[in-house]
Structure formats: structure tokens, C-alpha cells
GROMACS .gro file of C-alpha atoms in nm:
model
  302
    1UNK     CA    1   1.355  -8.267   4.670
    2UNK     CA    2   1.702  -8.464   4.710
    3UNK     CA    3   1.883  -8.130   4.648
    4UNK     CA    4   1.703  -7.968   4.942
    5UNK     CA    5   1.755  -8.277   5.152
    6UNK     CA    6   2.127  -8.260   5.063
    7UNK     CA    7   2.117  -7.893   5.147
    8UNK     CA    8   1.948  -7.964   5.456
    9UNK     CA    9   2.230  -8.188   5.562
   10UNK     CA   10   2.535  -8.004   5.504
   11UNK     CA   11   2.351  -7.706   5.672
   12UNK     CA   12   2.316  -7.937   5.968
   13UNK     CA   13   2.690  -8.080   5.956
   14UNK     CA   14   2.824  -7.721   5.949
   15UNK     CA   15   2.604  -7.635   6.266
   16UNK     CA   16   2.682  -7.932   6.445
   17UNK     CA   17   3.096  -7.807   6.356
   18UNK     CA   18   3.046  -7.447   6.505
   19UNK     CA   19   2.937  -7.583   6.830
   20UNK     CA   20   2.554  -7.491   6.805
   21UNK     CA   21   2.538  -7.702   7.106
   22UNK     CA   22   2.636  -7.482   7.311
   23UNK     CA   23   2.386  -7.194   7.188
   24UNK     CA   24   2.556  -6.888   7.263
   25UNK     CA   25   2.288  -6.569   7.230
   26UNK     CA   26   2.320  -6.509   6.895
   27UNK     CA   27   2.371  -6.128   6.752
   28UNK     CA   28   2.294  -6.017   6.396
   29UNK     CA   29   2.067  -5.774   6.193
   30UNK     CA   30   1.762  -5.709   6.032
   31UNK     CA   31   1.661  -5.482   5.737
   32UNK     CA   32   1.454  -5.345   5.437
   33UNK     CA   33   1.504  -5.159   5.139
   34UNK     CA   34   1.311  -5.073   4.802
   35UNK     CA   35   1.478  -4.972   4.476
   36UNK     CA   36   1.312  -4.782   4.214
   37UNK     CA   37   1.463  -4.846   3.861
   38UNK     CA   38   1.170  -4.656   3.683
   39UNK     CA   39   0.853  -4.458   3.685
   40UNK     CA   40   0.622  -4.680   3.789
   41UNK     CA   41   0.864  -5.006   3.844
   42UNK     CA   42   1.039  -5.088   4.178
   43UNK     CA   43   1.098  -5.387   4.385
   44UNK     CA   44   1.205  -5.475   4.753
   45UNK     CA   45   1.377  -5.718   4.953
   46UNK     CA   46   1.396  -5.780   5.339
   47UNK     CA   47   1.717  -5.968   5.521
   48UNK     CA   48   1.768  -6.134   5.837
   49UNK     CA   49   2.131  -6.212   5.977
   50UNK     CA   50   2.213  -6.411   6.291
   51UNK     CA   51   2.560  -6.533   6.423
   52UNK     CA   52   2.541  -6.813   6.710
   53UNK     CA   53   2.953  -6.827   6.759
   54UNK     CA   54   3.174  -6.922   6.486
   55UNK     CA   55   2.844  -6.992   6.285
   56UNK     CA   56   2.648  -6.698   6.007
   57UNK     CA   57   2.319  -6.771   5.903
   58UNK     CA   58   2.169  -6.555   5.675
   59UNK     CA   59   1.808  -6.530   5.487
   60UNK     CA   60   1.753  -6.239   5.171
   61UNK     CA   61   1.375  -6.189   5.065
   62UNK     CA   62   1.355  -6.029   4.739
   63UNK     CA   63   1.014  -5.925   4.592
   64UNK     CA   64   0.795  -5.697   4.358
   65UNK     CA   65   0.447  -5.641   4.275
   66UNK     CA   66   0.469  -5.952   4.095
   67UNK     CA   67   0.509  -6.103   4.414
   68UNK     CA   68   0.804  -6.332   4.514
   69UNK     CA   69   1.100  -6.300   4.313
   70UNK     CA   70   1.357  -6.491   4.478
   71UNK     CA   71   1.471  -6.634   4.821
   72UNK     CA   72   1.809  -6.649   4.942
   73UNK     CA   73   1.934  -6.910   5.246
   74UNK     CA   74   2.294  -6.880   5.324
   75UNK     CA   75   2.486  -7.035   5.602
   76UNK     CA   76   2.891  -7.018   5.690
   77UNK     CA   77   3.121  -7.167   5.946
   78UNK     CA   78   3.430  -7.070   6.026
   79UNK     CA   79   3.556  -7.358   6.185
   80UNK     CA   80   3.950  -7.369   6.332
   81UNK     CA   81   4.059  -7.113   6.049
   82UNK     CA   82   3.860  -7.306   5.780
   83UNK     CA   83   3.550  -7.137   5.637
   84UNK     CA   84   3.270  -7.293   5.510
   85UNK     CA   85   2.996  -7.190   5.334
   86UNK     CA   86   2.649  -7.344   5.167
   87UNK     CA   87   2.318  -7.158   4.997
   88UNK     CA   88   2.051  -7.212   4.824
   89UNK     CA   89   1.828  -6.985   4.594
   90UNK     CA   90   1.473  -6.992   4.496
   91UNK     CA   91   1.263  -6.812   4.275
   92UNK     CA   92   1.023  -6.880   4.376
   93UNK     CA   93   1.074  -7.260   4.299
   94UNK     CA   94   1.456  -7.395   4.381
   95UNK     CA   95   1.759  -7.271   4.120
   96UNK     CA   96   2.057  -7.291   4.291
   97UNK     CA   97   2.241  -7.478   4.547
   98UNK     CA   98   2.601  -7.386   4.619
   99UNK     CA   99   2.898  -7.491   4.846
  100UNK     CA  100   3.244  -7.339   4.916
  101UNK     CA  101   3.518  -7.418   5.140
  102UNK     CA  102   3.826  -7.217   5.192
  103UNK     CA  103   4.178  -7.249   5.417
  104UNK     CA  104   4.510  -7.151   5.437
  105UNK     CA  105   4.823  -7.332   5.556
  106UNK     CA  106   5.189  -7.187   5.543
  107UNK     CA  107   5.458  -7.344   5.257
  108UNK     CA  108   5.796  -7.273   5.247
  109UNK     CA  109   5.733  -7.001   5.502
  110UNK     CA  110   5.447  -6.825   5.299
  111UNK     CA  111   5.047  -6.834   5.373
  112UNK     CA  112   4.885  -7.036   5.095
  113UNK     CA  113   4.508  -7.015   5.045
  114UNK     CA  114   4.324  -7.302   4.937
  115UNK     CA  115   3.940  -7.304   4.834
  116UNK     CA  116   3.662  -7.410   4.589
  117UNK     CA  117   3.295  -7.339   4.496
  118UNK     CA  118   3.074  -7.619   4.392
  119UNK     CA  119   2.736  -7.491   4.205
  120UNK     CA  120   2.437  -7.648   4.094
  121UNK     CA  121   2.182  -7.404   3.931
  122UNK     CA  122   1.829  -7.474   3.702
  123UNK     CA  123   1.884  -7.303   3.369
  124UNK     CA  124   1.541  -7.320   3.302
  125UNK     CA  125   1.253  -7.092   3.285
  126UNK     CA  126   1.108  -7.018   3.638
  127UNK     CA  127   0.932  -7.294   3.793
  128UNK     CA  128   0.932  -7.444   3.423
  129UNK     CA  129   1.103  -7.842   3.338
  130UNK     CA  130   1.433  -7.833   3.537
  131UNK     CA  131   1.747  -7.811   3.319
  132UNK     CA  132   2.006  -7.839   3.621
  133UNK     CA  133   2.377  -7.783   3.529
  134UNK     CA  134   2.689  -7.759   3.768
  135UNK     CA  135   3.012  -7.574   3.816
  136UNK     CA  136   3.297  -7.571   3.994
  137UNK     CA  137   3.565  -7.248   4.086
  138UNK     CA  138   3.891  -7.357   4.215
  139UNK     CA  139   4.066  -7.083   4.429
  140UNK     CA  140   4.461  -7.043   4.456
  141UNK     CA  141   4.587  -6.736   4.652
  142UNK     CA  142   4.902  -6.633   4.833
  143UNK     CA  143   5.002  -6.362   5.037
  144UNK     CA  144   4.969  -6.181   5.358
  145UNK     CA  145   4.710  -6.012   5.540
  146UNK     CA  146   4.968  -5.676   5.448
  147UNK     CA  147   5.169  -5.662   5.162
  148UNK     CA  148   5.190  -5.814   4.819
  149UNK     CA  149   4.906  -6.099   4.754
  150UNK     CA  150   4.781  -6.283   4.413
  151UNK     CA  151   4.501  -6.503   4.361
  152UNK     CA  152   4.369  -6.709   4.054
  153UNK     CA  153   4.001  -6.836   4.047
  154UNK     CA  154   3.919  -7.083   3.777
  155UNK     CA  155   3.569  -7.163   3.651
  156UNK     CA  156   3.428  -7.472   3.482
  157UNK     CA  157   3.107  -7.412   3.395
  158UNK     CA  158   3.057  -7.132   3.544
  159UNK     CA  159   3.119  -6.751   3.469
  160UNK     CA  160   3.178  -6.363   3.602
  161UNK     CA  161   3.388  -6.533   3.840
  162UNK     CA  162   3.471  -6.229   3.928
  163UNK     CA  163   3.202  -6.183   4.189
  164UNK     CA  164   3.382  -6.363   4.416
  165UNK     CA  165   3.601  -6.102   4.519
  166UNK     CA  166   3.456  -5.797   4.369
  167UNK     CA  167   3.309  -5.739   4.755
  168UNK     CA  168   3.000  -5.715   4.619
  169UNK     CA  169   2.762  -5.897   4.790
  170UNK     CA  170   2.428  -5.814   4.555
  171UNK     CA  171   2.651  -6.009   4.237
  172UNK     CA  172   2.713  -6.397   4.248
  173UNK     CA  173   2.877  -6.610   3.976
  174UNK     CA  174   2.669  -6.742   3.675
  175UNK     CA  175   2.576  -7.126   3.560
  176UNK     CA  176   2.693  -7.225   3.175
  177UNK     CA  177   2.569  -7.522   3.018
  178UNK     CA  178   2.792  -7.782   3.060
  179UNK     CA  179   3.098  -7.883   3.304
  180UNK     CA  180   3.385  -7.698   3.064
  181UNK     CA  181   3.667  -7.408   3.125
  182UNK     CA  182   3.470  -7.059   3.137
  183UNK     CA  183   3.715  -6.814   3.289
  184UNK     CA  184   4.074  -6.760   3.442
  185UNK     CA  185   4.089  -6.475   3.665
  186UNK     CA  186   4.426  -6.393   3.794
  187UNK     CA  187   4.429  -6.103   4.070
  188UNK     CA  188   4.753  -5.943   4.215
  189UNK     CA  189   4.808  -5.660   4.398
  190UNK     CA  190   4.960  -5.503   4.711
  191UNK     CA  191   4.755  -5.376   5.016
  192UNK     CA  192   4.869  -5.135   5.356
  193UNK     CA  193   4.688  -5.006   5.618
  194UNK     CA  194   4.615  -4.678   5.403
  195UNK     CA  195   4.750  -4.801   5.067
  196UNK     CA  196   4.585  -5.049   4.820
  197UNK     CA  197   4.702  -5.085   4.455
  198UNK     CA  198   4.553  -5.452   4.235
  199UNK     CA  199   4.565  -5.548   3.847
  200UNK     CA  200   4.338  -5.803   3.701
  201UNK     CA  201   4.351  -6.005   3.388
  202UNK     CA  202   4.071  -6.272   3.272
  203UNK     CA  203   4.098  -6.502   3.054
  204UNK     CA  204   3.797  -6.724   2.843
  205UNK     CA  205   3.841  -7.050   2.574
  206UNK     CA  206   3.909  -6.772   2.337
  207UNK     CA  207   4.144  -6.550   2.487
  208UNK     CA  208   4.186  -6.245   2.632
  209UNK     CA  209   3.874  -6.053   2.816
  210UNK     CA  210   3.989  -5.768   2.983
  211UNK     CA  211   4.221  -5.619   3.210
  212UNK     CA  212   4.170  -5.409   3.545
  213UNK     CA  213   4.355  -5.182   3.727
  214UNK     CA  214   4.296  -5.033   4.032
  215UNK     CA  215   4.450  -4.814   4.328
  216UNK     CA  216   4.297  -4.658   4.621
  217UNK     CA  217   4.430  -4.443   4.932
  218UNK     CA  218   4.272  -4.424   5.262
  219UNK     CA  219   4.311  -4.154   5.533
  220UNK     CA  220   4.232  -4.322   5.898
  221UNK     CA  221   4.060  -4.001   6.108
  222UNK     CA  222   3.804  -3.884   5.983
  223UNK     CA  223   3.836  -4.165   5.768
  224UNK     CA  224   3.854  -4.058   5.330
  225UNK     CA  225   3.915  -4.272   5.081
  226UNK     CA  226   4.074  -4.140   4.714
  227UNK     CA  227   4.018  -4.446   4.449
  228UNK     CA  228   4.028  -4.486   4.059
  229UNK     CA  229   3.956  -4.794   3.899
  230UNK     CA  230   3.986  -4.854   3.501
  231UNK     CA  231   3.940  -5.139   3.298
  232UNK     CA  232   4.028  -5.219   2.932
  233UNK     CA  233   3.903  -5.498   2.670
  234UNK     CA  234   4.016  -5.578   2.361
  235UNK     CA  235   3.900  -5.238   2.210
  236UNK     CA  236   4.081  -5.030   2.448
  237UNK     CA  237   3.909  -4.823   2.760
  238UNK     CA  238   3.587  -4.972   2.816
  239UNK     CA  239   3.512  -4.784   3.160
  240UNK     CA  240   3.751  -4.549   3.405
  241UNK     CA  241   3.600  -4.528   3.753
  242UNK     CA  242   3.681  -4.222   4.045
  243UNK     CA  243   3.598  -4.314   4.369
  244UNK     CA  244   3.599  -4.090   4.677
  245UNK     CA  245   3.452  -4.189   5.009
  246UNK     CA  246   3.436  -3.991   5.372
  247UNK     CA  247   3.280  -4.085   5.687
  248UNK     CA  248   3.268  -3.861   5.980
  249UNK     CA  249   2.985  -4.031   6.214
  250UNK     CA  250   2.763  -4.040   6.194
  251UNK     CA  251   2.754  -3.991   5.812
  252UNK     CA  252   2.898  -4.147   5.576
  253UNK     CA  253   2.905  -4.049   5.181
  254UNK     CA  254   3.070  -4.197   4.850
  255UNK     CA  255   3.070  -4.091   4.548
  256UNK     CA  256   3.159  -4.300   4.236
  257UNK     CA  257   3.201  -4.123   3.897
  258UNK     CA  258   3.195  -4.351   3.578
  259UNK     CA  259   3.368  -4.213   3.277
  260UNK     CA  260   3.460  -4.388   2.881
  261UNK     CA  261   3.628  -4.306   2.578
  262UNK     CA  262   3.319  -4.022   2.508
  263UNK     CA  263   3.341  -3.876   2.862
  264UNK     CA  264   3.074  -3.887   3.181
  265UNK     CA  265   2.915  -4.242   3.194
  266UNK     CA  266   2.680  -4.215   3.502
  267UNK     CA  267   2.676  -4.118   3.899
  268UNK     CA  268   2.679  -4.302   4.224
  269UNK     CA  269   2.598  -4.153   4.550
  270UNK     CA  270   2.587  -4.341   4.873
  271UNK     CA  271   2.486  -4.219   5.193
  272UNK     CA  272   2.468  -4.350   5.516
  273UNK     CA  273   2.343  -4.249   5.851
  274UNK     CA  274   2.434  -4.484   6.183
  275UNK     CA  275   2.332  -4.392   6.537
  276UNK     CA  276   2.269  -4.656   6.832
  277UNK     CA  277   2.116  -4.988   6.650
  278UNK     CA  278   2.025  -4.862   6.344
  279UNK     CA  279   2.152  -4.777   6.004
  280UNK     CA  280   1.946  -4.546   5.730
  281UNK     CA  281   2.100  -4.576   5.359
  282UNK     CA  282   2.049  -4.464   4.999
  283UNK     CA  283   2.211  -4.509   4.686
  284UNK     CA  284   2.150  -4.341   4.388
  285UNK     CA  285   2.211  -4.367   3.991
  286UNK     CA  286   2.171  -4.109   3.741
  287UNK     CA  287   2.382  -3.979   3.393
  288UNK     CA  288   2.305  -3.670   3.197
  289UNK     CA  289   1.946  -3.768   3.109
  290UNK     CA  290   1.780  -3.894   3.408
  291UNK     CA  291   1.774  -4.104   3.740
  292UNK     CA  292   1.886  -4.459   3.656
  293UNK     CA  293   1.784  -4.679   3.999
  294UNK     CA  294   1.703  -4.547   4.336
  295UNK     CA  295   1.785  -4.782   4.669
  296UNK     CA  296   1.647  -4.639   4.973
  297UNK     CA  297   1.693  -4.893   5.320
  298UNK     CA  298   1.698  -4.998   5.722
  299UNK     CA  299   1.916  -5.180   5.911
  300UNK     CA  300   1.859  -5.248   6.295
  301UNK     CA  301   2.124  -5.456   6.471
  302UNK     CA  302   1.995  -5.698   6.727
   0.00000   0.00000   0.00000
């Protein structure tokens, strides 16, 4: 109960800084989707985005024939070029509360980015004797919005750190027992209009994880995108990805090709159709033996 009264505080705070007063007619969207993972198992979830001004709130409903899985309540602020951000998750009963701020100021004539994640998840069972642990990520980035950039995210506590910039919003970081160093991520890279080339290293208490490396090009009308990702542990090539995207509207299609050391891994194929308010997608997994996970979904702007 005092987490969610906590929660409910800073959720008002961070309101009360975008200038809900002033209760612009909010925008946003609203959706569905259902994935099928195998005969005879699937699941769904249902969203709900607003934006009143400088202000996102945000709600993801996730459910099976179980019933409730998990609720998701997200809020962020972007308030005079500082954005904050708070959530909580439940599953049904409460397992996570999180809060992240983020800025950037100029030194010695270069943008510096400045930011942190404070976590506090249950580790327990669901809706069994609580067994709450916390985390922290401290962010340190530099660079501008074109050109050469780096980044290191460092997690106490907490893991797949990751996450936080894989621009992925279905994967989050993860809770470890106790308040110690988990990870060291360091990210550098350099990005164009058309042009975007990273590397990756992380780093745990006992060493060396595994390097990325990634480079992508993009072709503005009708807008293509050529990409290959690879990334390598301590045993060499542990997966080589080939990306290649194209949208012409009001279609859009991406294919992602997984390969390792023994050759074809498994298929991704997205498609998406937008026309007025509303947005039809699918995305589909399958390797040599069979269809993996199915994700078929709605999106209607308001």
C-alpha cells in the first residue's frame, strides 16, 4: 500500500509539472493484439495512450485464458528538456515500481546526458509473501543528435540493462537480489540521416559478456532500410542478424533473418498496414520446423 501511495504521488507531481492545469485535448491511441506461441496456447493484451501537452500517460493490459496476467501504468513528462518517467506493474498483485529521470546540459562545448532508473520489484511468486528488492541504472551519454555518440548504463542490482536502449518497448530490465554491480554496458556508435553504424560491449562481476556490432543504411523515398547486426560471447558468434525493411504507404514490411555458427536460426516478418486512424499489424516467427509465435493487432489513433 505505501508503494502505491508513493506511486500515486510522484504521478501527481509530474502532472502538476506538465501543466495539466491547463488541460489541453489530449491525443493518443488505442489498440489490441493476440499472439499465438502454440497450438492451443495464446494470450492478448489491450493499450491505451493519451498525451495532455508535455505529459504521456500510458496503460498495457496483458491477459490469457488464465485470466489477468499483468498490468502496466506508465506515465512521462518532459518538462523544460528534462524527461521524467514513473510505472508500476502488476500481476495481477503489485511487482514493480520504477522511476527514471534523464537531461542533458552542454560541457566544454559538448551535449552531456545525464539520467538514472530507480527500481523496486517483488521477487516472489505471484501474489505469494513479498520479497521486494531494488536497483538502480546510472546513465552517462555524450554526443549529438548527428554524428558520433557513446553511452554507458550501469546496473546495481539490476540486469539486461540493455533494454533500455534496445528500442524495444515489449523488454524492460530485470530485478537481482540484492543492491550490488550487475552489468556495464558501454554503447558507441555514429548515426546520419541515412547512415547508422554502433558497437556494444557488456561487462558483469566476472568479466566479459558479449560484444555487439551493428550497422544499418536507410534510403529516405520510398523509404528501405539494409541492416546486419552480430553479436559474439566468449565462445565466438553466438547470433548474426540481416535486417531489411521497406515502406511504401500504405504498407510497410521487414524482414529479419537470424543466422549462427550452424546456419539459418529463425524468421521475422512484420507487416503493417496504415490508412486514416488506424493501423493493422502482424508479426510472425518461424525456423525450418514450424511457426514459433504469431502477433496479429489494431491500433486506432484518437
Amino acid at each position: 500500500m505505501s508503494k502505491s501511495l508513493i506511486g500515486a504521488v510522484v504521478v501527481a507531481t509530474l502532472v502538476w509539472w506538465a501543466g495539466w492545469a491547463e488541460a489541453p485535448a489530449p491525443v493518443g491511441t488505442v489498440g489490441t493484439e493476440i499472439t499465438f506461441t502454440a497450438p492451443g496456447a495464446s494470450s492478448g493484451a489491450t493499450s491505451l495512450s493519451l498525451a495532455f501537452g508535455q505529459a504521456t500517460v500510458s496503460s498495457r493490459t496483458e491477459f490469457s485464458r488464465a485470466g489477468l496476467d499483468a498490468e502496466h501504468l506508465t506515465l512521462a513528462v518532459d518538462w523544460g528538456g528534462v524527461t521524467f518517467g514513473t510505472g508500476m506493474t502488476f500481476n495481477p498483485c503489485f511487482s514493480r515500481y520504477w522511476f527514471d529521470v534523464r537531461g542533458s546540459c552542454y560541457l566544454w562545448c559538448c551535449p552531456l546526458g545525464l539520467g538514472g532508473l530507480f527500481l523496486v520489484e517483488n521477487l516472489a511468486p505471484v501474489c505469494q509473501i513479498p520479497d521486494y528488492t531494488m536497483g538502480i541504472v546510472l546513465d552517462l551519454g555524450t554526443g549529438y543528435e548527428r554524428g558520433f555518440f557513446a553511452r554507458s548504463l550501469t546496473g546495481f542490482g539490476v540486469t539486461n540493462v540493455w533494454a533500455l536502449i534496445d528500442l524495444d518497448p515489449a523488454t524492460f530490465v530485470a530485478a537481482a537480489p540484492g543492491l550490488w554491480f550487475e552489468e556495464e554496458l558501454l554503447h558507441v556508435g555514429f548515426t546520419s540521416d541515412c547512415f547508422l553504424a554502433d558497437a556494444a560491449v557488456l561487462f558483469d562481476p566476472f568479466g566479459f559478456v558479449w560484444t555487439e556490432f551493428g550497422a544499418s543504411y536507410i534510403y529516405p523515398e520510398p523509404e528501405a532500410e539494409l541492416g546486419v547486426r552480430s553479436r559474439l560471447d566468449a565462445s565466438w558468434l553466438d547470433w548474426a542478424k540481416l535486417f531489411l525493411g521497406v515502406r511504401v504507404p500504405p504498407v510497410g514490411v521487414r524482414l529479419v533473418t537470424t543466422f549462427d555458427l550452424l546456419g539459418f536460426v529463425e524468421q521475422e516478418v512484420w507487416v503493417e498496414v496504415s490508412f486514416s486512424w488506424v493501423r493493422i499489424y502482424s508479426r510472425t516467427r518461424f525456423d525450418l520446423g514450424s511457426f514459433l509465435q504469431v502477433t496479429v493487432g489494431a491500433e486506432v489513433s484518437l
